[in-house]
mmCIF file of C-alpha atoms and ligand atoms in Angstrom:
data_model
loop_
_atom_site.group_PDB
_atom_site.id
_atom_site.type_symbol
_atom_site.label_atom_id
_atom_site.label_comp_id
_atom_site.label_asym_id
_atom_site.label_seq_id
_atom_site.Cartn_x
_atom_site.Cartn_y
_atom_site.Cartn_z
ATOM 1 C CA MET H 7 44.934 -16.305 19.597
ATOM 2 C CA GLY H 8 42.646 -14.897 16.901
ATOM 3 C CA LYS H 9 40.115 -12.182 17.559
ATOM 4 C CA ALA H 10 37.325 -13.736 15.472
ATOM 5 C CA ASN H 11 36.107 -16.133 18.164
ATOM 6 C CA LYS H 12 36.041 -13.679 21.010
ATOM 7 C CA ASN H 13 32.296 -13.701 21.029
ATOM 8 C CA PRO H 14 31.079 -16.990 19.609
ATOM 9 C CA LYS H 15 27.499 -16.623 20.853
ATOM 10 C CA GLY H 16 26.866 -13.629 18.608
ATOM 11 C CA THR H 17 26.123 -11.100 21.348
ATOM 12 C CA SER H 18 28.651 -8.622 19.984
ATOM 13 C CA GLY H 19 27.835 -5.043 19.146
ATOM 14 C CA TRP H 20 27.405 -6.064 15.520
ATOM 15 C CA ALA H 21 24.855 -8.738 16.399
ATOM 16 C CA PHE H 22 22.940 -6.209 18.477
ATOM 17 C CA MET H 23 23.041 -3.670 15.625
ATOM 18 C CA ARG H 24 21.847 -6.308 13.155
ATOM 19 C CA ARG H 25 18.939 -7.230 15.393
ATOM 20 C CA ALA H 26 18.043 -3.604 16.020
ATOM 21 C CA LEU H 27 18.063 -2.951 12.269
ATOM 22 C CA LEU H 28 15.866 -5.990 11.588
ATOM 23 C CA PHE H 29 13.475 -4.869 14.325
ATOM 24 C CA VAL H 30 13.182 -1.407 12.739
ATOM 25 C CA ILE H 31 12.755 -2.764 9.195
ATOM 26 C CA LEU H 32 10.108 -5.308 10.251
ATOM 27 C CA THR H 33 8.252 -2.679 12.264
ATOM 28 C CA LEU H 34 8.263 -0.146 9.425
ATOM 29 C CA LEU H 35 7.228 -2.766 6.877
ATOM 30 C CA THR H 36 4.578 -4.675 8.820
ATOM 31 C CA GLN H 37 4.016 -2.836 12.133
ATOM 32 C CA ILE H 38 3.731 -6.009 14.260
ATOM 33 C CA GLY H 39 6.704 -7.831 12.691
ATOM 34 C CA GLY H 40 9.239 -6.101 14.942
ATOM 35 C CA ALA H 41 7.407 -7.175 18.092
ATOM 36 C CA ALA H 42 7.150 -10.756 16.767
ATOM 37 C CA PHE H 43 10.900 -10.655 16.087
ATOM 38 C CA LEU H 44 11.679 -9.578 19.669
ATOM 39 C CA ALA H 45 9.308 -12.210 21.046
ATOM 40 C CA GLY H 46 11.074 -14.802 18.859
ATOM 41 C CA ILE H 47 14.471 -13.834 20.285
ATOM 42 C CA GLY H 48 13.101 -14.098 23.816
ATOM 43 C CA LEU H 49 11.408 -17.438 23.203
ATOM 44 C CA SER H 50 14.484 -18.885 21.500
ATOM 45 C CA TYR H 51 16.625 -17.776 24.450
ATOM 46 C CA ILE H 52 14.288 -19.332 27.015
ATOM 47 C CA ALA H 53 13.913 -22.567 25.024
ATOM 48 C CA LYS H 54 17.690 -22.608 24.284
ATOM 49 C CA ILE H 55 17.102 -22.733 20.537
ATOM 50 C CA THR H 56 20.381 -21.866 18.883
ATOM 51 C CA ARG H 57 20.126 -23.075 15.282
ATOM 52 C CA ARG H 58 19.444 -20.289 12.850
ATOM 53 C CA TRP H 59 16.753 -22.147 10.850
ATOM 54 C CA ALA H 60 14.931 -23.114 14.065
ATOM 55 C CA ARG H 61 14.981 -19.483 15.252
ATOM 56 C CA LEU H 62 13.654 -18.408 11.866
ATOM 57 C CA ALA H 63 10.862 -20.978 12.175
ATOM 58 C CA VAL H 64 10.004 -19.631 15.654
ATOM 59 C CA PHE H 65 9.789 -16.097 14.249
ATOM 60 C CA ILE H 66 7.617 -17.162 11.293
ATOM 61 C CA CYS H 67 5.206 -19.002 13.612
ATOM 62 C CA LEU H 68 4.990 -16.015 15.982
ATOM 63 C CA TYR H 69 4.537 -13.575 13.091
ATOM 64 C CA ALA H 70 1.786 -15.700 11.547
ATOM 65 C CA ALA H 71 0.050 -15.984 14.946
ATOM 66 C CA ALA H 72 0.303 -12.207 15.482
ATOM 67 C CA THR H 73 -1.083 -11.550 11.993
ATOM 68 C CA PHE H 74 -4.108 -13.797 12.608
ATOM 69 C CA ALA H 75 -4.578 -12.270 16.056
ATOM 70 C CA ALA H 76 -4.562 -8.780 14.512
ATOM 71 C CA HIS H 77 -7.538 -9.805 12.344
ATOM 72 C CA ALA H 78 -9.510 -10.531 15.490
ATOM 73 C CA VAL H 79 -8.261 -7.665 17.646
ATOM 74 C CA ALA H 80 -8.019 -4.703 15.237
ATOM 75 C CA PRO H 81 -11.831 -4.292 14.900
ATOM 76 C CA MET H 82 -11.928 -3.523 18.640
ATOM 77 C CA PHE H 83 -9.675 -0.553 17.836
ATOM 78 C CA GLY H 84 -11.756 0.579 14.866
ATOM 79 C CA ARG H 85 -10.053 -1.049 11.876
ATOM 80 C CA VAL H 86 -11.188 -3.998 9.795
ATOM 81 C CA PRO H 87 -9.141 -6.032 7.316
ATOM 82 C CA LEU H 88 -9.851 -6.001 3.597
ATOM 83 C CA SER H 89 -10.016 -9.674 2.707
ATOM 84 C CA CYS H 90 -7.274 -11.285 0.656
ATOM 85 C CA PHE H 91 -9.341 -14.453 0.404
ATOM 86 C CA SER H 92 -12.405 -13.240 -1.537
ATOM 87 C CA MET H 93 -11.304 -14.098 -5.055
ATOM 88 C CA ASP H 94 -14.673 -13.845 -6.812
ATOM 89 C CA GLY H 95 -16.153 -10.546 -5.583
ATOM 90 C CA PRO H 96 -15.887 -7.180 -7.361
ATOM 91 C CA LEU H 97 -13.437 -5.876 -4.715
ATOM 92 C CA ARG H 98 -10.093 -7.613 -4.317
ATOM 93 C CA VAL H 99 -6.755 -6.886 -2.722
ATOM 94 C CA LEU H 100 -4.075 -7.056 -5.420
ATOM 95 C CA SER H 101 -1.927 -9.662 -3.704
ATOM 96 C CA PRO H 102 -1.968 -11.800 -0.528
ATOM 97 C CA LEU H 103 1.324 -10.056 0.238
ATOM 98 C CA TYR H 104 -0.615 -6.959 1.337
ATOM 99 C CA CYS H 105 -2.402 -9.054 3.984
ATOM 100 C CA ALA H 106 0.744 -10.965 4.933
ATOM 101 C CA LEU H 107 2.380 -7.595 5.651
ATOM 102 C CA ASN H 108 -0.694 -6.263 7.558
ATOM 103 C CA ARG H 109 -1.144 -3.411 5.083
ATOM 104 C CA ASN H 110 -4.847 -4.088 4.475
ATOM 105 C CA TYR H 111 -6.670 -2.394 7.387
ATOM 106 C CA VAL H 112 -9.293 0.346 7.030
ATOM 107 C CA THR H 113 -12.085 1.888 9.047
ATOM 108 C CA GLY H 114 -15.605 0.551 8.561
ATOM 109 C CA ASP H 115 -16.480 3.697 6.579
ATOM 110 C CA VAL H 116 -13.643 3.122 4.102
ATOM 111 C CA LEU H 117 -14.678 -0.518 3.707
ATOM 112 C CA ARG H 118 -18.269 0.523 2.933
ATOM 113 C CA VAL H 119 -17.070 3.071 0.335
ATOM 114 C CA ALA H 120 -14.708 0.554 -1.305
ATOM 115 C CA ASP H 121 -17.450 -2.094 -1.388
ATOM 116 C CA ALA H 122 -19.990 0.317 -2.871
ATOM 117 C CA LEU H 123 -17.475 1.624 -5.429
ATOM 118 C CA SER H 124 -16.650 -1.898 -6.580
ATOM 119 C CA ARG H 125 -20.346 -2.826 -6.890
ATOM 120 C CA HIS H 126 -21.037 0.358 -8.838
ATOM 121 C CA MET H 127 -18.128 -0.312 -11.194
ATOM 122 C CA ALA H 128 -19.188 -3.935 -11.723
ATOM 123 C CA ALA H 129 -22.748 -2.791 -12.463
ATOM 124 C CA GLN H 130 -21.694 -0.075 -14.899
ATOM 125 C CA PHE H 131 -18.906 -2.118 -16.519
ATOM 126 C CA PRO H 132 -19.834 -5.805 -16.095
ATOM 127 C CA GLY H 133 -16.999 -8.025 -15.010
ATOM 128 C CA THR H 134 -14.993 -5.152 -13.572
ATOM 129 C CA VAL H 135 -12.874 -5.924 -10.558
ATOM 130 C CA THR H 136 -11.792 -3.025 -8.348
ATOM 131 C CA VAL H 137 -8.337 -3.656 -6.933
ATOM 132 C CA ALA H 138 -7.298 -2.367 -3.511
ATOM 133 C CA LEU H 139 -3.626 -1.590 -2.845
ATOM 134 C CA ASP H 140 -2.030 -0.199 0.334
ATOM 135 C CA ALA H 141 -4.474 0.649 3.109
ATOM 136 C CA ASN H 142 -3.303 1.128 6.718
ATOM 137 C CA PHE H 143 -1.748 -0.925 9.502
ATOM 138 C CA PRO H 144 -4.073 -2.548 12.061
ATOM 139 C CA PHE H 145 -3.208 -0.403 15.091
ATOM 140 C CA LEU H 146 -2.187 3.022 16.381
ATOM 141 C CA ASP H 147 -3.285 6.329 14.899
ATOM 142 C CA GLY H 148 -0.256 8.309 13.760
ATOM 143 C CA PHE H 149 1.762 5.223 12.757
ATOM 144 C CA PRO H 150 2.287 5.707 8.989
ATOM 145 C CA LEU H 151 2.320 2.956 6.423
ATOM 146 C CA LEU H 152 5.480 3.943 4.579
ATOM 147 C CA PRO H 153 6.007 5.325 2.042
ATOM 148 C CA HIS H 154 2.472 6.741 2.405
ATOM 149 C CA LEU H 155 2.882 9.225 5.238
ATOM 150 C CA SER H 156 -0.841 9.959 5.438
ATOM 151 C CA HIS H 157 -1.972 6.302 5.674
ATOM 152 C CA ASP H 158 -1.769 6.397 9.459
ATOM 153 C CA ASP H 159 -5.312 6.263 10.826
ATOM 154 C CA GLY H 160 -7.377 3.756 8.858
ATOM 155 C CA ARG H 161 -9.155 6.434 6.808
ATOM 156 C CA LYS H 162 -7.043 6.098 3.647
ATOM 157 C CA LEU H 163 -7.086 3.573 0.832
ATOM 158 C CA ASP H 164 -5.335 3.324 -2.533
ATOM 159 C CA ILE H 165 -7.217 1.881 -5.470
ATOM 160 C CA ALA H 166 -5.477 0.626 -8.604
ATOM 161 C CA PHE H 167 -6.160 2.141 -11.983
ATOM 162 C CA TYR H 168 -8.243 0.126 -14.419
ATOM 163 C CA TYR H 169 -6.382 -0.971 -17.553
ATOM 164 C CA GLN H 170 -6.930 -2.161 -21.100
ATOM 165 C CA GLY H 171 -4.791 -4.863 -22.710
ATOM 166 C CA PRO H 172 -3.032 -4.542 -26.078
ATOM 167 C CA ASP H 173 -6.266 -5.090 -28.049
ATOM 168 C CA GLY H 174 -8.314 -2.719 -25.918
ATOM 169 C CA GLU H 175 -9.848 -5.534 -23.861
ATOM 170 C CA PRO H 176 -10.444 -4.722 -20.183
ATOM 171 C CA VAL H 177 -7.862 -6.092 -17.780
ATOM 172 C CA ASN H 178 -9.326 -7.166 -14.445
ATOM 173 C CA GLY H 179 -7.708 -7.962 -11.127
ATOM 174 C CA GLN H 180 -4.221 -7.049 -12.348
ATOM 175 C CA THR H 181 -2.088 -3.961 -12.570
ATOM 176 C CA ARG H 182 0.780 -2.980 -14.856
ATOM 177 C CA SER H 183 3.230 -3.091 -11.960
ATOM 178 C CA PRO H 184 3.302 -6.358 -9.963
ATOM 179 C CA ILE H 185 2.901 -4.396 -6.721
ATOM 180 C CA GLY H 186 0.354 -1.928 -8.122
ATOM 181 C CA TYR H 187 2.650 1.090 -7.798
ATOM 182 C CA PHE H 188 5.299 2.902 -9.814
ATOM 183 C CA ALA H 189 3.925 2.223 -13.345
ATOM 184 C CA PHE H 190 3.280 5.891 -14.045
ATOM 185 C CA GLU H 191 0.979 7.415 -16.640
ATOM 186 C CA GLN H 192 3.128 10.059 -18.298
ATOM 187 C CA PRO H 193 1.598 13.505 -18.854
ATOM 188 C CA VAL H 194 0.717 14.596 -22.370
ATOM 189 C CA ALA H 195 2.125 17.810 -23.857
ATOM 190 C CA GLY H 196 0.606 20.943 -22.377
ATOM 191 C CA ALA H 197 -0.816 19.181 -19.286
ATOM 192 C CA PRO H 198 -0.524 20.929 -15.897
ATOM 193 C CA LEU H 199 2.733 19.968 -14.165
ATOM 194 C CA PRO H 200 2.909 21.663 -10.746
ATOM 195 C CA CYS H 201 6.193 19.937 -9.828
ATOM 196 C CA ALA H 202 8.064 20.680 -13.056
ATOM 197 C CA GLY H 203 11.557 22.039 -12.461
ATOM 198 C CA ARG H 204 11.685 21.069 -8.770
ATOM 199 C CA ASP H 205 14.537 18.944 -7.540
ATOM 200 C CA ASP H 206 13.661 18.184 -3.907
ATOM 201 C CA LEU H 207 16.062 15.986 -2.007
ATOM 202 C CA LEU H 208 13.593 15.147 0.738
ATOM 203 C CA THR H 209 10.740 13.739 -1.279
ATOM 204 C CA PHE H 210 8.677 10.601 -1.837
ATOM 205 C CA ARG H 211 8.061 11.727 -5.406
ATOM 206 C CA TRP H 212 10.199 9.089 -7.110
ATOM 207 C CA ASN H 213 10.055 8.716 -10.877
ATOM 208 C CA PHE H 214 11.694 5.287 -11.272
ATOM 209 C CA ASP H 215 12.453 6.023 -14.934
ATOM 210 C CA VAL H 216 14.549 2.883 -15.161
ATOM 211 C CA LEU H 217 11.559 0.675 -14.251
ATOM 212 C CA GLN H 218 9.087 2.108 -16.743
ATOM 213 C CA PRO H 219 10.114 0.023 -19.803
ATOM 214 C CA LEU H 220 9.743 -3.162 -17.731
ATOM 215 C CA PHE H 221 5.978 -2.814 -17.246
ATOM 216 C CA PRO H 222 3.499 -4.247 -19.796
ATOM 217 C CA ASP H 223 2.267 -1.843 -22.395
ATOM 218 C CA TRP H 224 -1.327 -1.716 -21.163
ATOM 219 C CA ARG H 225 -3.283 1.478 -21.612
ATOM 220 C CA LEU H 226 -5.058 3.294 -18.849
ATOM 221 C CA ASP H 227 -8.768 2.503 -19.155
ATOM 222 C CA GLN H 228 -9.890 6.113 -19.099
ATOM 223 C CA ALA H 229 -13.608 5.311 -19.091
ATOM 224 C CA ARG H 230 -13.428 3.052 -16.035
ATOM 225 C CA SER H 231 -10.754 5.013 -14.146
ATOM 226 C CA GLY H 232 -12.652 8.263 -14.757
ATOM 227 C CA ALA H 233 -15.945 6.666 -13.687
ATOM 228 C CA ALA H 234 -14.369 5.468 -10.433
ATOM 229 C CA VAL H 235 -13.035 8.934 -9.562
ATOM 230 C CA ARG H 236 -16.364 10.556 -10.487
ATOM 231 C CA TRP H 237 -18.251 8.060 -8.299
ATOM 232 C CA LEU H 238 -15.909 8.732 -5.369
ATOM 233 C CA ALA H 239 -16.400 12.501 -5.808
ATOM 234 C CA THR H 240 -20.211 12.241 -5.915
ATOM 235 C CA GLU H 241 -21.771 9.104 -4.392
ATOM 236 C CA GLY H 242 -18.633 8.428 -2.374
ATOM 237 C CA ARG H 243 -18.748 11.960 -1.019
ATOM 238 C CA LYS H 244 -22.231 11.274 0.348
ATOM 239 C CA MET H 245 -20.701 8.290 2.163
ATOM 240 C CA GLY H 246 -17.917 10.387 3.715
ATOM 241 C CA VAL H 247 -15.183 10.645 1.068
ATOM 242 C CA GLU H 248 -13.478 13.991 1.637
ATOM 243 C CA LYS H 249 -10.419 13.880 -0.640
ATOM 244 C CA ILE H 250 -9.274 12.017 -3.714
ATOM 245 C CA PHE H 251 -5.682 12.351 -4.882
ATOM 246 C CA ILE H 252 -4.605 12.002 -8.492
ATOM 247 C CA GLU H 253 -2.089 14.041 -10.471
ATOM 248 C CA PRO H 254 -3.530 17.210 -12.032
ATOM 249 C CA HIS H 255 -2.584 16.094 -15.549
ATOM 250 C CA LEU H 256 -4.714 12.962 -15.079
ATOM 251 C CA ALA H 257 -7.610 14.816 -13.476
ATOM 252 C CA GLN H 258 -7.668 16.933 -16.629
ATOM 253 C CA ARG H 259 -7.308 13.966 -18.987
ATOM 254 C CA LEU H 260 -10.075 12.012 -17.256
ATOM 255 C CA ALA H 261 -12.263 15.134 -16.978
ATOM 256 C CA VAL H 262 -12.764 14.573 -13.245
ATOM 257 C CA GLU H 263 -11.695 17.979 -11.906
ATOM 258 C CA ASN H 264 -13.817 18.537 -8.842
ATOM 259 C CA GLY H 265 -13.545 20.104 -5.379
ATOM 260 C CA SER H 266 -12.806 16.683 -3.848
ATOM 261 C CA VAL H 267 -10.136 15.788 -6.403
ATOM 262 C CA ARG H 268 -6.922 17.264 -5.055
ATOM 263 C CA PHE H 269 -3.230 17.381 -5.723
ATOM 264 C CA GLN H 270 -1.191 15.731 -2.961
ATOM 265 C CA GLY H 271 1.795 18.113 -3.218
ATOM 266 C CA CYS H 272 5.257 17.742 -4.705
ATOM 267 C CA ARG H 273 6.922 15.932 -1.789
ATOM 268 C CA ALA H 274 4.365 13.111 -1.631
ATOM 269 C CA ALA H 275 4.441 10.115 -3.972
ATOM 270 C CA ARG H 276 3.232 10.522 -7.547
ATOM 271 C CA HIS H 277 -0.450 9.779 -7.988
ATOM 272 C CA ASP H 278 -0.523 8.892 -11.655
ATOM 273 C CA ASP H 279 -0.129 5.182 -10.912
ATOM 274 C CA HIS H 280 -3.107 4.783 -8.536
ATOM 275 C CA ILE H 281 -6.091 6.606 -6.964
ATOM 276 C CA HIS H 282 -5.988 7.580 -3.295
ATOM 277 C CA PHE H 283 -9.103 8.378 -1.325
ATOM 278 C CA GLN H 284 -9.798 9.182 2.283
ATOM 279 C CA VAL H 285 -12.926 9.634 4.375
ATOM 280 C CA VAL H 286 -13.783 12.245 6.989
ATOM 281 C CA GLU H 287 -12.878 11.588 10.610
HETATM 282 ZN ZN1 LIG W 303 -2.726 6.715 -0.657
#
């Protein structure tokens, strides 16, 4: 008698652990994915669906339904989705993946600021597309959108830098990194480096040195990126923007040092790959 078949229906401790881990990962990554996963297990049990591919299909259908439902329900709780379907406006979400993972929700105030910023940028630099990155999940204040600990209440939004291609031509609607993050602008000699010499173990300040050579050699469009930060710190401030995070070395390089332009601290993620802004409560 072998031990392997003791529990052929997969209800062993390992199966439970695997499901618990998937629930946690899906919840952390998408907020509502964990609940859809549990509902899928329940539905498959009731309907006696045992094949793995059929269970996966049940989960995908439930997750898609929950994602569409969140679009309709989240506004009742104060958050609206940035659209992944408007492909011709001046404000775009970098990838449909952000919407598929429910990472595209903001308060109405943030949406108004992002809209106005993108229209300003398109007016000042014709053809410019402002690219939105991680926003917030649809529900629950205090539920962070990892790895952004502060993106937990709808009031935060990350905007991609604006880039120039190899011949200095403006790049629009794309970022150096396929996900919009981790393609860092390296500080120039003599720039302020408040985290130099620190070696924190508990930190979201990852350097990803190994990834840097993989990204295209586009240059930061200093004119457009600086204009966006300046607009957020002036016109945006009138609309409720209270803080903008970029690294101090970039604030100096872009000449955007201002009371609203802050440093996020050494344990938070680097902010020389994107611009973060948040509005008052
Ligand atoms: Zn942010």
